[in-house]
Amino acid sequence: MLLLFLFFSNCASGDKIFSTDVWNITYDDQQGGITLTYKSKNICNGMYASYQWEGKEIKTSDYARHKISTGKVSDSFGKGHIYKVEYTDKELPKLTQYFYLYPGKEYILTDFTVEAKEEISSGRMAPVNVDSISGFLQAGDNRALFVPFDNDKWIRYQSHPLGFDTLVSYEVTAIFNNESRNGLVVGSVEHDNWKTGISIGKGDRDNIGSLVCYGGIADEQTRDVKAHGALAGKKIKSPKVFLGFFEDWCDGLEAYAKANAVIAPPKAWEKAVPFGWNSWGALQFNLTYEKAMEVSDYFKENLQNNHFVNPDQTVYIGLDSGWDCMNEEQLKSFIEKCKSNGQIGGIYWTPFTDWARDPERTVDAAPEYKYKDIYLYANGKPQELDGAYAVDPTHPAVEAMMKKISGLFHRAGFEYVKMDFMTHGAMEADKWYNPEITTGIQGYNYGMKLLNQYFGDMYINLSISPVFPAQYAQSRRIACDAWNQIKDTEYTLNALSYGWWQKYIYQYNDADHIVLRDATDGENRARITSGVITGIYITGDDFSAGGGKDGKEKSQKYLTNAAVNAVATGEVFRPVEGNGEKSEHIFVRKTPDGRFHCAVFNYSDQEQTTVLSLERIGLDKARGYQVKELWSGNETSATGQLEVTIPSKDVQLLEFK
């Protein structure tokens, strides 16, 4: 990212105030920190930076002197201003704190550097520390959002009422009032070196007590057993942090995602959103060459000719784990079958794992090494996660495996690959093969760049993986595994409720394989709708000749609804509310051509009636609308509000005109 600094107006002491159209930033000598106000609303007082150095926490308030300067910046965010504070002390490394402000933006960015004549090292750098926060939200249903580091182990997002003791979120959080929707969004927009945590301290039901956003989190939720690695050098840098106040917290999280995309643009994709099938939904390790061929024919003969096809008139037929039951000639034959049926073949790999957990096993692609040579060790032991040992993404044997596997995939003709269990490659370790790598996320970035070198001409879909960094794949599964029941729909929509914004760091979100067998009709409609409103549209029943009748009949009944499938453009729906006990149940999307869709789910065992306020969901309360329910085709009209009654474990997908 190009940065052009033009500093001016130095001031050695006293309060220094700088204002843009909406932001006011002040260095307060009495508090020894930064005061931020947005449109005259006080956001925080006494904000300071801190870092760990030689076993101690060093704060900007520990420094004897500071010097303030302001200047201009021109970068990927546009033309803006910089507020810079330089801290010096004869006993401490120099610390330089930066604030980046851009006209018209509801957010600022901040980071800092630490430098010395000799090498320094730190495993924790916190650009944002506020020990006590005055209330920036009105009294009411005030919330703080937990965002997980990855999507493993059926982890959930959570909207927490304030009043908790401590809440730690990963990479980003939102602190908001659900009624007004006003909210503060704080999170990292750089993911090259650090795993970032946001720690929120105890306040009361209307206000948080304290706030810290720092690079250097490593714990059970990041799948680590070892402390975060340290950055070392004569000059080291914190993560860059986004801090913004928004009228609508949903807009704030989307702005946060788009700021990430400015720094690391999503991996390009010029084609339509993938529709398709994945073998793990039902076949799993019962996959065979013959069954894969039969599934391809089933789609050609029953679904592609009946509205289950993307706007490019294509579907993707994906072989998941277990594809290695086929030899290379069979894989090539499968791809030929797919192409003759107007399909694209997909396949699967886990680049950073050893499932055999056999240290003495020779690495096939690099026979000079054994697996014990390539593990990521923590405290001298291999690291096991989800039943597999983690391998070092920087080891040459891993690149050799990538070269070998990508060669097979390319020779066979695959154009889509699902990459799974990626968090293994982001774990902290005793050391890495490449000595320049000192943190887990550095190692992960190294491995993902290699992955793109070998697989980058394919569509890459990440499965189990960290949310960030996001620029190496077109899509990512928004949650953990999901199948056919209403609990699977609710679990997937928990992630959509509070993680829909990831659409703006990837091309698409992924709701996992949609399975229809052994579930009610309502559950089928709900599960399909959860995929349609999330992103890519991937099914999972056994459509081979020996596959069950139930899944096939339901696929022909429910995967072929033209009106529903037309909604599946890959453009994400977002929640109307943010105070669900588990997940939200109302989601909306307005399309560029002016169409408005609203999905209303019932996760319960009882019929439910919901009264939709048209104003609350984003429509004109004074206007009249024609409303069509896309599953049934039923039509009605509405002005001001609409009463919707939904049977148990079902959904209504509404189109307003």
XYZ file of C-alpha atoms in Angstrom:
657
model
C 0.000 0.000 0.000
C 1.499 3.323 -1.095
C 1.959 5.815 1.725
C 3.047 9.402 1.160
C 3.816 11.372 4.321
C 4.066 15.165 4.412
C 4.451 16.225 8.036
C 4.062 19.724 9.385
C 3.056 21.761 12.436
C 5.195 20.254 15.195
C 4.355 20.793 18.857
C 6.553 19.582 21.697
C 4.062 19.797 24.551
C 0.536 20.723 25.589
C -2.761 19.592 24.144
C -2.712 19.184 20.389
C -6.071 19.092 18.610
C -6.638 17.957 15.051
C -10.034 17.816 13.364
C -11.490 16.493 10.135
C -15.080 16.794 8.973
C -16.272 14.227 11.538
C -13.334 13.207 13.737
C -11.537 15.145 16.446
C -8.290 13.818 17.892
C -6.544 15.341 20.882
C -3.423 14.501 22.847
C -4.261 15.152 26.478
C -1.177 15.816 28.608
C -3.072 15.322 31.845
C -4.296 11.857 30.877
C -1.192 10.994 28.896
C -3.200 9.647 26.000
C -5.483 10.268 23.063
C -9.065 11.527 23.179
C -11.258 10.647 20.193
C -14.590 12.231 19.357
C -16.840 11.496 16.394
C -19.426 14.124 15.424
C -19.076 15.584 18.943
C -19.677 12.135 20.521
C -16.910 11.176 22.911
C -15.622 7.739 21.900
C -12.722 7.376 24.331
C -10.345 9.271 26.606
C -6.786 8.419 27.516
C -6.192 5.873 24.747
C -2.594 4.672 24.663
C -0.381 2.144 22.898
C 1.555 -0.594 24.675
C 3.939 -3.455 23.938
C 5.810 -6.219 25.717
C 9.558 -5.760 25.942
C 12.038 -7.690 28.038
C 9.294 -9.167 30.187
C 7.550 -5.861 30.920
C 4.558 -4.030 29.515
C 5.643 -0.644 28.187
C 2.995 2.050 27.727
C 3.204 5.350 25.912
C 2.638 7.013 29.288
C 5.959 5.515 30.470
C 7.905 7.798 28.126
C 9.496 11.034 29.305
C 8.895 13.027 26.132
C 6.537 13.178 23.198
C 6.377 15.223 20.022
C 3.261 15.694 17.920
C 3.068 16.385 14.205
C 0.345 16.278 11.610
C 0.524 15.720 7.904
C -1.110 14.401 4.792
C -1.315 10.895 3.415
C -2.206 9.497 0.001
C -2.706 5.758 -0.113
C -5.121 3.048 -1.193
C -7.780 4.502 1.109
C -7.528 7.882 -0.593
C -6.204 11.252 0.464
C -6.256 11.903 4.163
C -4.416 13.117 7.211
C -1.958 11.646 9.692
C -1.672 12.520 13.333
C 1.687 11.314 14.624
C 3.017 11.153 18.173
C 6.696 10.282 18.720
C 7.632 9.056 22.197
C 11.249 9.060 23.382
C 13.005 8.107 26.586
C 16.666 7.336 27.186
C 15.717 4.010 28.812
C 13.259 2.838 26.152
C 13.067 2.161 22.411
C 11.506 4.962 20.375
C 7.757 4.547 19.836
C 5.905 6.281 17.008
C 2.108 6.238 17.096
C 0.087 6.967 13.936
C -3.559 7.856 13.384
C -4.897 7.913 9.811
C -8.021 9.981 9.130
C -9.868 10.193 5.810
C -12.596 12.729 4.936
C -16.088 11.260 4.994
C -15.046 8.045 6.737
C -16.776 6.905 9.902
C -13.537 5.249 10.985
C -9.905 5.980 11.693
C -6.919 3.638 11.433
C -4.096 3.458 13.943
C -0.830 1.579 14.404
C 2.605 2.137 15.915
C 6.240 1.204 15.482
C 8.989 0.568 18.015
C 12.614 1.047 16.999
C 16.089 1.035 18.501
C 19.727 0.932 17.424
C 19.964 -2.671 18.574
C 17.508 -5.458 17.753
C 14.330 -5.477 19.810
C 11.666 -8.143 20.128
C 7.997 -8.223 21.132
C 5.254 -10.831 21.085
C 2.465 -8.401 21.964
C 1.775 -4.956 20.498
C -1.477 -3.157 21.341
C -2.377 -0.019 19.350
C -5.605 0.481 21.324
C -5.766 0.509 25.130
C -8.568 2.311 26.960
C -8.679 1.625 30.698
C -12.012 3.325 31.332
C -14.677 4.155 28.766
C -17.411 6.733 29.058
C -20.727 5.612 27.608
C -20.843 6.066 23.835
C -24.140 4.166 23.510
C -27.578 5.139 24.703
C -29.090 2.994 27.449
C -30.896 -0.105 26.250
C -30.188 -3.488 24.689
C -26.436 -3.002 24.414
C -24.308 -5.811 23.054
C -20.779 -6.929 22.253
C -20.002 -9.405 19.521
C -17.799 -12.484 19.829
C -16.153 -13.355 16.524
C -14.170 -16.626 16.449
C -10.678 -16.961 14.976
C -11.699 -19.876 12.753
C -14.696 -22.147 12.077
C -13.453 -25.366 13.675
C -15.058 -27.550 16.363
C -18.571 -26.186 15.741
C -17.610 -22.887 17.332
C -20.299 -20.194 17.381
C -20.479 -16.459 17.051
C -22.316 -14.807 19.928
C -24.037 -11.491 20.594
C -23.463 -10.904 24.312
C -25.514 -8.513 26.451
C -23.143 -6.159 28.274
C -22.395 -6.841 31.916
C -20.082 -9.830 31.385
C -16.776 -9.991 33.268
C -14.521 -10.223 30.213
C -15.091 -10.931 26.546
C -12.325 -11.763 24.089
C -13.101 -11.583 20.374
C -10.784 -12.429 17.506
C -9.686 -9.940 14.822
C -12.829 -7.783 15.204
C -15.761 -6.955 17.439
C -18.789 -4.667 17.406
C -20.211 -2.983 20.504
C -23.699 -1.742 19.702
C -27.206 -0.808 20.780
C -29.641 -3.165 19.100
C -32.569 -0.734 19.089
C -30.801 2.269 17.535
C -28.207 0.071 15.789
C -25.499 2.628 16.699
C -22.218 0.904 17.338
C -18.446 0.914 17.615
C -16.451 -1.490 15.436
C -12.836 -2.299 16.347
C -10.545 -4.750 14.592
C -7.321 -5.420 12.751
C -7.028 -4.729 9.027
C -3.572 -6.280 8.637
C -2.944 -10.000 8.905
C 0.663 -10.494 7.796
C 2.351 -10.975 11.176
C -0.150 -11.000 14.001
C -3.183 -12.824 15.332
C -5.229 -10.000 16.829
C -7.419 -10.121 19.914
C -9.909 -7.629 21.318
C -10.391 -7.822 25.079
C -13.430 -6.068 26.558
C -13.484 -5.517 30.318
C -16.394 -5.529 32.738
C -18.680 -2.526 32.725
C -22.413 -2.439 33.266
C -25.478 -3.300 31.179
C -25.124 -0.070 29.165
C -21.381 0.326 28.817
C -18.163 -1.644 28.569
C -15.469 -1.057 31.173
C -12.253 -1.214 29.147
C -11.015 -2.028 25.658
C -7.743 -3.457 24.364
C -6.984 -4.404 20.754
C -3.644 -6.139 20.397
C -1.541 -8.270 18.132
C -0.229 -11.368 19.867
C -3.183 -13.480 20.958
C -2.620 -17.247 21.046
C -4.904 -19.501 23.046
C -7.295 -22.433 22.821
C -9.555 -20.543 20.396
C -6.661 -19.945 17.972
C -5.852 -23.679 18.413
C -2.522 -22.854 20.052
C -0.719 -24.381 23.011
C 2.280 -22.097 22.679
C 2.504 -18.332 23.179
C 2.323 -16.082 20.130
C 5.633 -15.730 18.346
C 7.577 -12.474 18.564
C 8.551 -9.948 15.935
C 12.218 -8.974 16.085
C 14.343 -6.334 14.399
C 15.617 -2.819 14.762
C 12.101 -1.655 13.894
C 8.910 -3.623 14.492
C 5.288 -2.721 13.817
C 1.921 -3.444 15.409
C -1.121 -4.541 13.427
C -3.078 -1.660 11.912
C -6.379 -1.277 13.751
C -9.712 -0.008 12.445
C -11.832 1.971 14.905
C -15.136 3.449 13.789
C -18.494 4.612 15.067
C -21.506 3.913 12.867
C -25.208 4.664 12.827
C -25.692 0.980 11.993
C -23.273 -1.618 13.342
C -23.975 -3.775 10.280
C -22.700 -0.968 8.048
C -19.707 -0.764 10.361
C -18.759 -4.418 9.978
C -19.157 -4.149 6.211
C -16.936 -1.038 6.232
C -14.406 -2.992 8.307
C -14.421 -5.837 5.785
C -14.047 -3.425 2.872
C -11.109 -1.736 4.622
C -9.434 -5.144 4.848
C -10.105 -5.605 1.139
C -8.394 -2.291 0.359
C -5.191 -3.625 1.907
C -5.551 -7.238 0.676
C -8.063 -7.452 -2.213
C -10.142 -10.647 -2.512
C -8.842 -13.279 -4.911
C -10.245 -12.488 -8.340
C -13.138 -14.416 -9.875
C -14.806 -13.359 -13.118
C -17.344 -16.181 -13.394
C -20.719 -16.767 -11.743
C -21.322 -18.046 -8.235
C -20.749 -21.823 -8.027
C -23.760 -24.156 -7.906
C -22.912 -27.804 -7.421
C -22.395 -30.926 -5.327
C -19.860 -32.226 -2.825
C -19.364 -35.896 -2.032
C -18.855 -35.430 1.717
C -22.517 -34.554 2.263
C -23.613 -38.202 2.065
C -21.177 -40.512 0.271
C -18.104 -39.579 2.329
C -15.656 -42.533 2.208
C -18.159 -44.613 0.221
C -17.201 -42.541 -2.815
C -16.140 -44.616 -5.836
C -15.296 -43.858 -9.453
C -18.558 -45.413 -10.612
C -20.635 -43.400 -8.141
C -18.923 -40.144 -9.114
C -19.752 -40.809 -12.776
C -23.375 -41.575 -11.877
C -23.714 -38.364 -9.868
C -22.489 -36.343 -12.840
C -25.127 -37.952 -15.042
C -27.822 -37.419 -12.412
C -27.227 -33.675 -12.403
C -27.234 -33.550 -16.189
C -30.456 -35.528 -16.522
C -32.474 -34.224 -13.553
C -31.251 -30.888 -12.220
C -29.305 -28.858 -14.773
C -32.254 -29.029 -17.149
C -34.593 -27.925 -14.361
C -33.208 -24.609 -13.054
C -30.371 -25.959 -10.869
C -27.582 -24.290 -12.795
C -25.661 -21.075 -12.219
C -25.878 -18.026 -14.531
C -22.939 -19.449 -16.522
C -25.076 -22.565 -17.135
C -22.585 -24.608 -15.121
C -22.507 -26.810 -12.034
C -19.473 -27.992 -10.078
C -19.213 -31.689 -9.179
C -16.792 -31.973 -6.265
C -14.924 -35.022 -4.998
C -14.111 -34.618 -1.301
C -11.919 -36.702 0.994
C -11.810 -40.266 -0.319
C -11.114 -39.316 -3.952
C -7.811 -41.180 -3.680
C -9.753 -44.413 -4.269
C -9.372 -43.446 -7.950
C -6.260 -43.611 -10.087
C -5.159 -40.850 -12.435
C -6.879 -42.350 -15.461
C -10.157 -42.572 -13.565
C -9.813 -38.957 -12.428
C -9.263 -37.905 -16.043
C -12.263 -39.952 -17.116
C -14.372 -38.286 -14.423
C -13.381 -34.838 -15.711
C -14.221 -35.875 -19.275
C -17.635 -36.984 -18.031
C -18.158 -33.658 -16.242
C -17.181 -31.652 -19.312
C -19.455 -33.670 -21.565
C -22.265 -32.946 -19.101
C -21.591 -29.201 -18.982
C -19.945 -29.387 -15.569
C -16.676 -28.479 -13.879
C -14.877 -31.016 -11.712
C -13.804 -30.222 -8.170
C -11.468 -31.983 -5.766
C -10.109 -31.776 -2.216
C -6.835 -31.526 -0.305
C -5.460 -30.735 3.165
C -2.041 -29.129 2.613
C -0.888 -28.628 6.217
C -1.710 -31.970 7.877
C -0.367 -35.469 8.481
C -3.375 -37.702 9.114
C -1.269 -40.814 9.628
C 0.538 -39.180 12.566
C 3.529 -41.343 11.701
C 6.802 -39.491 12.357
C 8.910 -42.180 10.655
C 6.879 -42.215 7.441
C 8.717 -40.985 4.349
C 7.259 -37.956 2.568
C 6.347 -39.347 -0.856
C 6.883 -36.066 -2.684
C 10.223 -35.455 -0.931
C 11.731 -38.856 -0.005
C 14.784 -37.248 1.572
C 12.512 -36.242 4.461
C 10.422 -38.088 7.015
C 7.280 -36.574 8.479
C 9.044 -35.966 11.786
C 11.235 -33.504 9.874
C 8.300 -31.341 8.800
C 6.021 -31.147 11.841
C 5.235 -27.876 13.604
C 6.472 -28.636 17.111
C 5.303 -26.907 20.295
C 7.405 -27.467 23.402
C 9.208 -30.229 21.524
C 6.078 -32.205 20.644
C 4.080 -32.548 17.404
C 0.845 -30.564 17.517
C -2.348 -32.572 17.012
C -5.582 -30.884 15.980
C -8.709 -32.684 14.743
C -6.788 -35.967 14.641
C -3.933 -34.763 12.419
C -0.442 -33.462 13.110
C 0.304 -29.951 11.865
C 3.079 -29.584 9.310
C 5.324 -26.585 8.689
C 4.099 -24.541 5.686
C 7.633 -23.204 5.164
C 9.294 -26.613 4.844
C 10.456 -27.511 1.311
C 8.766 -30.917 1.605
C 5.403 -29.133 1.858
C 6.123 -27.237 -1.340
C 7.136 -30.532 -2.949
C 3.757 -32.001 -1.934
C 1.982 -28.973 -3.396
C 3.878 -29.378 -6.640
C 3.048 -33.087 -6.844
C -0.655 -32.783 -5.949
C -1.269 -29.721 -8.116
C 0.395 -31.523 -11.005
C -2.050 -34.412 -10.636
C -5.046 -32.076 -10.369
C -3.995 -30.110 -13.430
C -3.241 -33.184 -15.540
C -6.663 -34.572 -14.700
C -8.366 -31.263 -15.518
C -9.784 -30.119 -12.172
C -10.659 -26.422 -11.953
C -12.021 -26.200 -8.389
C -10.352 -27.310 -5.164
C -11.645 -27.401 -1.596
C -8.777 -26.839 0.844
C -9.453 -28.083 4.358
C -7.995 -28.038 7.882
C -6.033 -24.893 7.139
C -5.706 -23.722 10.753
C -3.001 -26.374 11.215
C -0.742 -24.155 9.115
C -1.326 -21.102 11.333
C -0.313 -22.601 14.676
C 2.445 -21.093 16.785
C 5.538 -23.268 17.027
C 8.988 -23.677 18.553
C 10.458 -22.684 15.198
C 9.903 -22.895 11.448
C 12.124 -24.294 8.726
C 12.419 -20.789 7.273
C 14.201 -18.804 10.010
C 12.625 -15.540 8.839
C 9.244 -16.851 10.019
C 8.641 -16.201 13.720
C 4.820 -16.225 14.098
C 2.047 -18.613 13.139
C 0.320 -16.158 10.804
C 3.606 -15.422 9.046
C 3.955 -19.159 8.444
C 0.367 -19.395 7.224
C 0.856 -16.506 4.795
C 4.028 -18.175 3.507
C 2.146 -21.414 2.919
C -0.861 -19.729 1.315
C 1.329 -17.800 -1.112
C 2.875 -21.123 -2.153
C -0.589 -22.619 -2.445
C -1.557 -19.872 -4.858
C 1.632 -20.404 -6.810
C 0.601 -24.001 -7.499
C -3.216 -23.921 -7.347
C -3.926 -20.255 -8.077
C -5.466 -20.868 -11.503
C -8.166 -22.997 -9.829
C -11.180 -21.808 -7.836
C -10.055 -22.184 -4.204
C -12.685 -22.790 -1.521
C -11.445 -22.885 2.075
C -13.214 -25.169 4.513
C -11.916 -25.333 8.119
C -9.747 -22.218 8.217
C -9.037 -18.901 9.941
C -11.191 -15.955 8.860
C -7.996 -14.015 8.051
C -5.913 -13.644 5.961
C -8.576 -13.822 3.255
C -6.889 -12.926 -0.033
C -5.817 -16.439 -1.020
C -9.202 -18.005 -1.847
C -12.401 -17.055 -3.649
C -14.642 -18.403 -0.896
C -14.599 -19.750 2.630
C -17.021 -21.855 4.603
C -18.719 -19.538 7.055
C -19.115 -22.183 9.791
C -18.218 -25.790 10.581
C -19.878 -28.859 9.004
C -23.634 -28.748 8.382
C -26.029 -31.301 6.921
C -29.821 -31.660 6.719
C -31.678 -30.846 9.930
C -33.000 -27.566 11.308
C -30.153 -27.551 13.831
C -27.725 -27.507 10.886
C -29.590 -24.604 9.338
C -29.611 -22.706 12.639
C -25.899 -23.381 13.177
C -24.999 -22.146 9.697
C -27.159 -19.056 10.160
C -25.479 -18.294 13.482
C -22.368 -17.555 11.423
C -24.334 -15.646 8.802
C -26.005 -13.612 11.561
C -22.723 -12.150 12.775
C -20.245 -13.028 10.021
C -22.125 -12.187 6.798
C -19.685 -9.285 6.254
C -16.995 -11.771 5.219
C -18.593 -11.580 1.758
C -16.524 -8.403 1.356
C -13.168 -10.079 2.069
C -13.938 -13.157 -0.071
C -15.890 -13.339 -3.295
C -18.433 -15.584 -1.570
C -19.329 -17.200 1.724
C -20.069 -20.946 1.817
C -22.938 -22.496 3.817
C -21.519 -26.043 3.389
C -23.189 -28.960 1.605
C -26.993 -28.906 1.620
C -28.340 -32.390 2.408
C -32.062 -33.156 2.018
C -32.530 -36.832 2.926
C -34.015 -37.854 6.287
C -35.475 -34.424 7.016
C -38.896 -32.803 6.788
C -40.039 -30.714 3.842
C -39.788 -27.599 5.983
C -36.242 -28.490 7.003
C -35.398 -28.960 3.319
C -36.723 -25.517 2.434
C -34.917 -23.933 5.375
C -31.591 -25.639 4.629
C -31.692 -24.702 0.944
C -32.608 -21.125 1.814
C -29.691 -20.936 4.243
C -27.380 -21.711 1.331
C -29.102 -19.415 -1.151
C -28.824 -16.388 1.155
C -25.244 -17.132 2.262
C -23.205 -17.609 -0.909
C -22.172 -20.600 -2.989
C -24.929 -23.191 -3.499
C -23.577 -26.712 -2.948
C -25.701 -29.838 -2.450
C -24.640 -33.114 -0.862
C -27.061 -36.040 -1.175
C -26.094 -39.414 -2.647
C -27.229 -39.064 -6.266
C -25.477 -42.229 -7.464
C -27.556 -45.085 -8.914
C -27.637 -46.816 -5.536
C -28.400 -43.648 -3.616
C -31.558 -43.382 -1.563
C -34.893 -42.498 -3.150
C -35.642 -39.852 -0.510
C -32.736 -37.549 -1.345
C -33.356 -37.790 -5.073
C -37.068 -37.080 -4.874
C -36.483 -34.117 -2.614
C -33.751 -32.755 -4.842
C -36.076 -32.785 -7.835
C -38.781 -31.124 -5.757
C -36.780 -28.476 -3.933
C -33.546 -27.826 -5.846
C -35.507 -26.930 -8.961
C -37.522 -23.926 -7.775
C -36.654 -21.312 -10.392
C -37.675 -18.336 -8.257
C -35.649 -19.507 -5.257
C -32.619 -20.415 -7.350
C -32.698 -17.001 -9.021
C -32.031 -15.478 -5.598
C -28.764 -17.463 -5.365
C -26.457 -14.869 -6.898
C -23.772 -15.118 -4.221
C -24.705 -11.696 -2.862
C -25.138 -12.106 0.861
C -28.159 -11.360 3.041
C -27.581 -9.570 6.331
C -29.411 -9.721 9.682
C -32.153 -7.308 10.685
C -31.471 -7.651 14.416
C -28.380 -8.389 16.473
C -29.784 -9.659 19.761
C -30.578 -13.288 19.039
C -29.997 -15.743 21.861
C -28.261 -18.064 19.400
C -28.893 -16.884 15.839
C -30.934 -14.244 14.096
C -33.972 -15.413 12.140
C -34.696 -12.500 9.774
C -32.280 -11.669 6.944
C -32.592 -9.153 4.107
C -30.930 -8.144 0.850
C -31.565 -5.351 -1.618
C -30.302 -6.043 -5.134
C -28.785 -3.390 -7.423
C -31.869 -3.617 -9.668
C -34.088 -2.624 -6.731
C -35.543 -6.012 -5.750
C -35.806 -6.649 -2.027
C -35.724 -10.084 -0.422
C -36.405 -11.110 3.162
C -35.881 -14.609 4.609
C -37.723 -15.440 7.843
C -36.798 -18.703 9.601
C -38.514 -20.705 12.317
C -35.987 -22.928 14.118
C -38.502 -24.148 16.715
C -40.838 -27.132 17.015
C -43.884 -24.834 17.116
C -45.592 -22.671 14.518
C -44.506 -19.044 14.881
C -45.992 -15.743 13.775
C -43.674 -12.798 13.138
C -44.840 -9.248 12.451
C -42.333 -7.608 10.124
C -41.984 -3.840 10.425
C -41.261 -2.781 6.853
C -39.311 0.220 8.103
C -37.189 -1.960 10.389
C -36.275 -4.382 7.606
C -35.262 -1.486 5.346
C -38.337 -0.564 3.305
C -40.474 2.577 3.058
C -43.129 2.372 5.779
C -45.478 4.649 3.812
C -45.348 2.675 0.565
C -47.440 -0.271 -0.456
C -45.642 -3.416 -1.649
C -46.567 -6.541 -3.542
C -45.092 -9.506 -1.700
C -44.462 -12.966 -3.135
C -43.401 -15.974 -1.071
C -41.010 -17.781 -3.403
C -41.366 -21.349 -2.103
C -45.153 -21.452 -2.364
C -45.756 -18.767 -4.967
C -48.370 -17.160 -2.704
C -48.815 -13.413 -3.123
C -50.110 -10.658 -0.861
C -49.718 -6.931 -0.314
C -48.304 -4.987 2.609
C -48.046 -1.427 3.880
C -46.265 -0.575 7.111
C -46.048 -4.140 8.358
C -46.535 -7.740 7.307
C -47.639 -10.663 9.461
C -45.828 -13.881 8.568
C -46.833 -17.284 9.985
C -44.272 -20.044 9.572
C -44.754 -23.738 10.420
C -42.240 -25.423 12.705
C -38.754 -25.948 11.261
C -39.480 -23.996 8.094
C -38.852 -20.713 6.294
C -40.506 -18.100 4.130
C -38.494 -16.388 1.410
C -40.235 -13.130 0.522
C -39.762 -10.875 -2.494
C -41.038 -7.290 -2.215
C -41.875 -5.188 -5.274
